[in-house]
Amino acid sequence: MKILIIGGSGGIGAALLEQFIVSDIKATLYATYRSTQPQIQHDNLVWFKADIASDSDVKKLSESITNLDILINAAGGLSLASKTPEKSVKEFDTEFFQHNLNANTIPTLLLGKYFSSHLKAKHTTYFVSLSARIGSIEDNKIGGWISYRCSKAALNMAIKTISIEWKFRQPNCCVIAFHPGTTDTALSKPFQKNVPPHKLFTATYVAQCLLELLDKLTSNDTGKFYSFDGKAIPW
Ligand SMILES: NC(=O)c1ccc[n+]([C@@H]2O[C@H](COP(=O)([O-])OP(=O)(O)OC[C@H]3O[C@@H](n4cnc5c(N)ncnc54)[C@H](OP(=O)(O)O)[C@@H]3O)[C@@H](O)[C@H]2O)c1
């Protein structure tokens, strides 16, 4: 089995790598980081440096790997040092919006573009992107965080669209978006104050939830948005 984790340097990405390493799955693991190579080392783990919002970096990465069974995009972004998510549309800023698109939307489109032929096995393969419930249009009851919301809603549309296209071109591939719940990582750190302890998950727990979910899913489940608890979220 061959597994690629995009954003292996992130909180959830690193936990996914650790879970695959300790699991019974005999796999070659590939993982990406953007700046500093993480400490996680294993005989079966190969690290690649890549800016996953860069067309040329994703193309080069796709040329370094042949076939894959599972591709998980665990990269993403929310705040900048200079700006936190908007409380009102009056705070909208094009640069911040572009930052969110680069972190949350463009990577999955590039991965779909360059990795479709890697996921064409005769058995079930998986193309997964970490999204967020906040990107569900139907579920949006409180507003706010407009750039992050829009970038995850666009990611969800990308996942749905890729799933429809691949149903015909590579019917064994299960294409899904995954909501991890509020997880204790660098991304959520500044916003954890009002989160009750039982609703703040460890990255390890979330990684286990995703592995358990993938174990149950087949290509018949393609084109859905799943929560950490295995339930489908409306798009
Ligand atoms: N944590 C939560 O509560 C929560 C809730 C809902 C959804 N999510 C989603 O879950 C995913 C993982 O988040 P996390 O909590 O693990 O966050 P994290 O610890 O901040 O990790 C995010 C990772 O994405 C990488 N990244 C961002 N843009 C990149 C780019 N252009 N090229 C390469 N790598 C890039 C970062 O690399 P650098 O470190 O090099 O920047 C980092 O490794 C994200 O999509 C996030 O939106 C998280």
Short mmCIF file of C-alpha atoms and ligand atoms in Angstrom, two decimals:
data_model
loop_
_atom_site.label_atom_id
_atom_site.label_comp_id
_atom_site.label_asym_id
_atom_site.label_seq_id
_atom_site.Cartn_x
_atom_site.Cartn_y
_atom_site.Cartn_z
CA MET A 1 0.00 0.00 0.00
CA LYS A 2 1.21 3.54 -0.76
CA ILE A 3 -0.04 6.55 1.19
CA LEU A 4 0.65 10.26 0.68
CA ILE A 5 0.00 12.77 3.48
CA ILE A 6 0.08 16.38 2.34
CA GLY A 7 0.92 18.71 5.24
CA GLY A 8 2.71 16.05 7.30
CA SER A 9 4.25 18.93 9.24
CA GLY A 10 0.86 20.06 10.58
CA GLY A 11 -0.84 18.93 13.78
CA ILE A 12 -3.36 16.57 12.16
CA GLY A 13 -1.02 15.59 9.28
CA ALA A 14 1.70 14.47 11.72
CA ALA A 15 -0.83 12.53 13.80
CA LEU A 16 -2.05 10.75 10.66
CA LEU A 17 1.53 9.76 9.85
CA GLU A 18 2.06 8.44 13.39
CA GLN A 19 -1.17 6.43 13.20
CA PHE A 20 -0.21 4.83 9.88
CA ILE A 21 3.25 4.03 11.30
CA VAL A 22 1.85 2.25 14.38
CA SER A 23 -1.01 0.54 12.50
CA ASP A 24 -0.88 -2.96 11.06
CA ILE A 25 -1.08 -1.53 7.55
CA LYS A 26 2.09 -2.40 5.63
CA ALA A 27 2.59 0.82 3.72
CA THR A 28 5.12 3.03 2.07
CA LEU A 29 4.42 6.50 3.45
CA TYR A 30 5.10 9.72 1.61
CA ALA A 31 4.64 13.06 3.34
CA THR A 32 5.17 16.74 2.57
CA TYR A 33 6.36 19.72 4.57
CA ARG A 34 6.73 23.33 3.45
CA SER A 35 9.63 24.79 5.44
CA THR A 36 11.24 22.63 8.16
CA GLN A 37 11.32 18.83 7.84
CA PRO A 38 9.53 17.35 10.88
CA GLN A 39 11.30 14.99 13.31
CA ILE A 40 9.14 11.96 12.45
CA GLN A 41 11.37 9.34 10.84
CA HIS A 42 10.67 5.76 9.79
CA ASP A 43 12.22 3.25 7.36
CA ASN A 44 9.06 3.36 5.23
CA LEU A 45 8.63 7.14 5.31
CA VAL A 46 9.85 9.47 2.56
CA TRP A 47 9.62 13.26 3.04
CA PHE A 48 9.19 15.78 0.21
CA LYS A 49 9.46 19.56 0.48
CA ALA A 50 6.60 21.25 -1.37
CA ASP A 51 4.51 24.39 -1.42
CA ILE A 52 1.24 22.69 -2.09
CA ALA A 53 -0.35 25.83 -3.54
CA SER A 54 2.32 25.91 -6.26
CA ASP A 55 1.45 24.24 -9.57
CA SER A 56 5.10 23.41 -10.33
CA ASP A 57 5.72 21.93 -6.84
CA VAL A 58 2.64 19.68 -7.03
CA LYS A 59 3.57 18.60 -10.57
CA LYS A 60 7.11 17.74 -9.43
CA LEU A 61 5.76 15.84 -6.44
CA SER A 62 3.41 13.84 -8.69
CA GLU A 63 6.38 12.89 -10.89
CA SER A 64 8.30 11.58 -7.85
CA ILE A 65 5.58 9.09 -6.87
CA THR A 66 3.94 6.46 -9.10
CA ASN A 67 0.72 4.85 -7.87
CA LEU A 68 -1.11 5.59 -4.60
CA ASP A 69 -3.82 3.90 -2.54
CA ILE A 70 -4.58 6.83 -0.24
CA LEU A 71 -3.93 10.55 -0.65
CA ILE A 72 -4.88 12.75 2.31
CA ASN A 73 -4.54 16.52 2.09
CA ALA A 74 -4.12 17.68 5.70
CA ALA A 75 -2.73 21.11 4.81
CA GLY A 76 -4.73 24.22 5.49
CA GLY A 77 -4.62 27.67 6.98
CA LEU A 78 -6.77 30.13 8.93
CA SER A 79 -5.06 33.18 10.45
CA LEU A 80 -2.03 35.22 9.43
CA ALA A 81 0.34 36.81 11.95
CA SER A 82 -1.14 40.13 10.85
CA LYS A 83 -4.81 39.12 10.64
CA THR A 84 -7.31 36.86 12.37
CA PRO A 85 -10.63 35.67 10.84
CA GLU A 86 -13.22 38.36 10.20
CA LYS A 87 -16.13 39.03 12.56
CA SER A 88 -17.83 41.16 9.88
CA VAL A 89 -17.70 41.48 6.10
CA LYS A 90 -16.50 45.04 6.79
CA GLU A 91 -13.13 43.50 7.70
CA PHE A 92 -12.86 41.74 4.31
CA ASP A 93 -9.37 41.99 2.88
CA THR A 94 -8.42 40.61 -0.57
CA GLU A 95 -4.94 39.52 0.55
CA PHE A 96 -6.36 37.58 3.50
CA PHE A 97 -8.97 36.00 1.23
CA GLN A 98 -6.21 34.97 -1.21
CA HIS A 99 -4.23 33.49 1.72
CA ASN A 100 -7.25 31.33 2.61
CA LEU A 101 -7.76 30.21 -0.99
CA ASN A 102 -4.05 29.30 -1.26
CA ALA A 103 -4.15 27.30 1.96
CA ASN A 104 -7.57 25.65 1.71
CA THR A 105 -8.81 25.49 -1.88
CA ILE A 106 -6.05 25.59 -4.49
CA PRO A 107 -4.04 22.63 -3.09
CA THR A 108 -6.90 20.15 -3.58
CA LEU A 109 -7.50 21.37 -7.14
CA LEU A 110 -3.79 20.93 -7.96
CA LEU A 111 -3.74 17.50 -6.29
CA GLY A 112 -6.77 16.47 -8.35
CA LYS A 113 -5.07 17.77 -11.49
CA TYR A 114 -1.78 15.92 -11.02
CA PHE A 115 -2.68 12.83 -8.98
CA SER A 116 -5.77 11.42 -10.76
CA SER A 117 -3.71 8.82 -12.65
CA HIS A 118 -2.02 7.74 -9.38
CA LEU A 119 -5.33 6.58 -7.88
CA LYS A 120 -6.57 4.24 -10.61
CA ALA A 121 -6.06 0.84 -8.96
CA LYS A 122 -8.61 -1.97 -9.41
CA HIS A 123 -9.31 -1.88 -5.65
CA THR A 124 -10.73 1.08 -3.67
CA THR A 125 -8.45 4.11 -3.49
CA TYR A 126 -9.03 7.30 -1.45
CA PHE A 127 -8.66 11.01 -2.21
CA VAL A 128 -9.39 12.91 1.02
CA SER A 129 -9.21 16.60 1.90
CA LEU A 130 -9.44 18.04 5.39
CA SER A 131 -12.27 20.55 5.22
CA ALA A 132 -14.28 22.14 8.06
CA ARG A 133 -17.98 22.10 8.99
CA ILE A 134 -17.81 25.89 8.74
CA GLY A 135 -17.55 25.40 4.94
CA SER A 136 -21.04 23.87 4.78
CA ILE A 137 -23.45 26.44 3.32
CA GLU A 138 -26.48 24.64 4.75
CA ASP A 139 -24.93 24.39 8.21
CA ASN A 140 -24.01 28.10 8.38
CA LYS A 141 -26.15 29.49 11.20
CA ILE A 142 -23.85 32.09 12.80
CA GLY A 143 -21.85 33.73 9.97
CA GLY A 144 -18.41 35.25 10.50
CA TRP A 145 -14.95 34.03 9.38
CA ILE A 146 -15.99 34.83 5.82
CA SER A 147 -12.66 34.14 4.07
CA TYR A 148 -12.08 30.77 5.77
CA ARG A 149 -15.74 29.79 5.25
CA CYS A 150 -15.65 30.67 1.54
CA SER A 151 -12.33 28.87 0.99
CA LYS A 152 -13.67 25.67 2.63
CA ALA A 153 -17.02 25.97 0.77
CA ALA A 154 -15.02 26.23 -2.47
CA LEU A 155 -12.93 23.24 -1.37
CA ASN A 156 -16.14 21.28 -0.78
CA MET A 157 -17.36 22.15 -4.28
CA ALA A 158 -13.99 21.04 -5.68
CA ILE A 159 -14.30 17.69 -3.87
CA LYS A 160 -17.87 17.15 -5.08
CA THR A 161 -16.93 18.07 -8.66
CA ILE A 162 -13.84 15.85 -8.72
CA SER A 163 -15.90 12.97 -7.28
CA ILE A 164 -18.45 13.26 -10.10
CA GLU A 165 -15.77 13.38 -12.80
CA TRP A 166 -13.84 10.43 -11.35
CA LYS A 167 -16.98 8.30 -10.90
CA PHE A 168 -16.78 7.78 -14.64
CA ARG A 169 -13.03 7.99 -15.25
CA GLN A 170 -11.76 6.03 -12.20
CA PRO A 171 -14.76 4.48 -10.47
CA ASN A 172 -12.76 2.80 -7.68
CA CYS A 173 -11.65 6.09 -6.16
CA CYS A 174 -13.55 7.35 -3.12
CA VAL A 175 -13.32 11.15 -3.02
CA ILE A 176 -14.39 12.80 0.26
CA ALA A 177 -14.08 15.91 2.41
CA PHE A 178 -13.45 15.34 6.15
CA HIS A 179 -14.28 17.60 9.10
CA PRO A 180 -11.98 16.86 12.06
CA GLY A 181 -13.87 18.81 14.71
CA THR A 182 -12.05 21.38 16.83
CA THR A 183 -8.61 19.88 17.24
CA ASP A 184 -5.78 21.03 19.48
CA THR A 185 -3.25 22.25 16.88
CA ALA A 186 -1.45 25.48 16.02
CA LEU A 187 -4.34 26.42 13.72
CA SER A 188 -6.99 26.40 16.45
CA LYS A 189 -4.78 27.55 19.38
CA PRO A 190 -5.92 31.21 19.37
CA PHE A 191 -9.61 30.17 19.35
CA GLN A 192 -9.72 27.44 22.01
CA LYS A 193 -10.71 29.63 24.98
CA ASN A 194 -14.47 29.01 24.71
CA VAL A 195 -14.28 25.40 23.54
CA PRO A 196 -15.42 22.97 26.28
CA PRO A 197 -12.66 20.42 26.99
CA HIS A 198 -14.75 17.46 25.75
CA LYS A 199 -15.18 19.22 22.39
CA LEU A 200 -11.45 19.91 21.90
CA PHE A 201 -9.94 16.79 20.35
CA THR A 202 -6.36 15.63 20.24
CA ALA A 203 -4.87 15.26 16.78
CA THR A 204 -4.28 11.57 17.59
CA TYR A 205 -8.00 11.00 18.25
CA VAL A 206 -8.97 12.76 15.01
CA ALA A 207 -6.42 10.75 13.02
CA GLN A 208 -7.86 7.53 14.50
CA CYS A 209 -11.39 8.66 13.55
CA LEU A 210 -10.32 9.24 9.94
CA LEU A 211 -8.54 5.88 9.67
CA GLU A 212 -11.61 4.11 11.11
CA LEU A 213 -13.84 5.96 8.65
CA LEU A 214 -11.68 5.05 5.63
CA ASP A 215 -11.77 1.44 6.75
CA LYS A 216 -15.57 1.49 6.31
CA LEU A 217 -15.85 3.53 3.11
CA THR A 218 -15.82 2.20 -0.45
CA SER A 219 -16.09 3.94 -3.81
CA ASN A 220 -19.91 3.78 -3.33
CA ASP A 221 -19.47 6.49 -0.67
CA THR A 222 -17.67 8.91 -2.98
CA GLY A 223 -18.74 12.57 -3.15
CA LYS A 224 -19.61 13.04 0.53
CA PHE A 225 -18.58 15.33 3.37
CA TYR A 226 -17.92 13.36 6.57
CA SER A 227 -17.52 14.44 10.15
CA PHE A 228 -15.03 12.87 12.61
CA ASP A 229 -17.95 10.85 14.08
CA GLY A 230 -18.58 9.16 10.73
CA LYS A 231 -21.82 11.08 10.02
CA ALA A 232 -22.35 12.87 6.71
CA ILE A 233 -22.54 16.69 6.83
CA PRO A 234 -24.77 18.53 4.32
CA TRP A 235 -22.70 20.35 1.69
N1 LIG B 1 -7.52 22.25 14.07
C1 LIG B 1 -8.82 22.40 13.94
O1 LIG B 1 -9.55 22.69 14.92
C2 LIG B 1 -9.48 22.22 12.59
C3 LIG B 1 -10.88 22.29 12.51
C4 LIG B 1 -11.49 22.12 11.27
C5 LIG B 1 -10.73 21.89 10.16
N2 LIG B 1 -9.35 21.83 10.25
C6 LIG B 1 -8.59 21.60 9.02
O2 LIG B 1 -7.69 20.53 9.21
C7 LIG B 1 -6.54 20.73 8.38
C8 LIG B 1 -5.27 20.52 9.21
O3 LIG B 1 -5.20 21.56 10.17
P1 LIG B 1 -4.31 21.50 11.49
O4 LIG B 1 -5.23 21.78 12.60
O5 LIG B 1 -3.48 20.27 11.49
O6 LIG B 1 -3.43 22.80 11.27
P2 LIG B 1 -1.85 23.07 11.41
O7 LIG B 1 -1.29 22.29 12.55
O8 LIG B 1 -1.70 24.53 11.39
O9 LIG B 1 -1.27 22.42 10.06
C9 LIG B 1 -1.55 22.96 8.80
C10 LIG B 1 -0.49 22.48 7.85
O10 LIG B 1 -0.75 22.97 6.54
C11 LIG B 1 0.47 23.31 5.95
N3 LIG B 1 0.29 24.22 4.82
C12 LIG B 1 -0.54 25.28 4.73
N4 LIG B 1 -0.39 25.86 3.52
C13 LIG B 1 0.55 25.13 2.85
C14 LIG B 1 1.14 25.22 1.58
N5 LIG B 1 0.81 26.18 0.71
N6 LIG B 1 2.08 24.30 1.23
C15 LIG B 1 2.43 23.34 2.09
N7 LIG B 1 1.91 23.19 3.32
C16 LIG B 1 0.98 24.09 3.69
C17 LIG B 1 1.24 23.95 7.08
O11 LIG B 1 2.61 24.00 6.74
P3 LIG B 1 3.55 25.13 7.42
O12 LIG B 1 3.63 24.75 8.87
O13 LIG B 1 4.83 24.98 6.70
O14 LIG B 1 2.87 26.43 7.19
C18 LIG B 1 0.92 22.98 8.21
O15 LIG B 1 1.80 21.89 8.17
C19 LIG B 1 -6.68 22.12 7.77
O16 LIG B 1 -7.20 22.00 6.46
C20 LIG B 1 -7.71 22.79 8.66
O17 LIG B 1 -8.44 23.79 7.97
C21 LIG B 1 -8.71 21.98 11.45
#
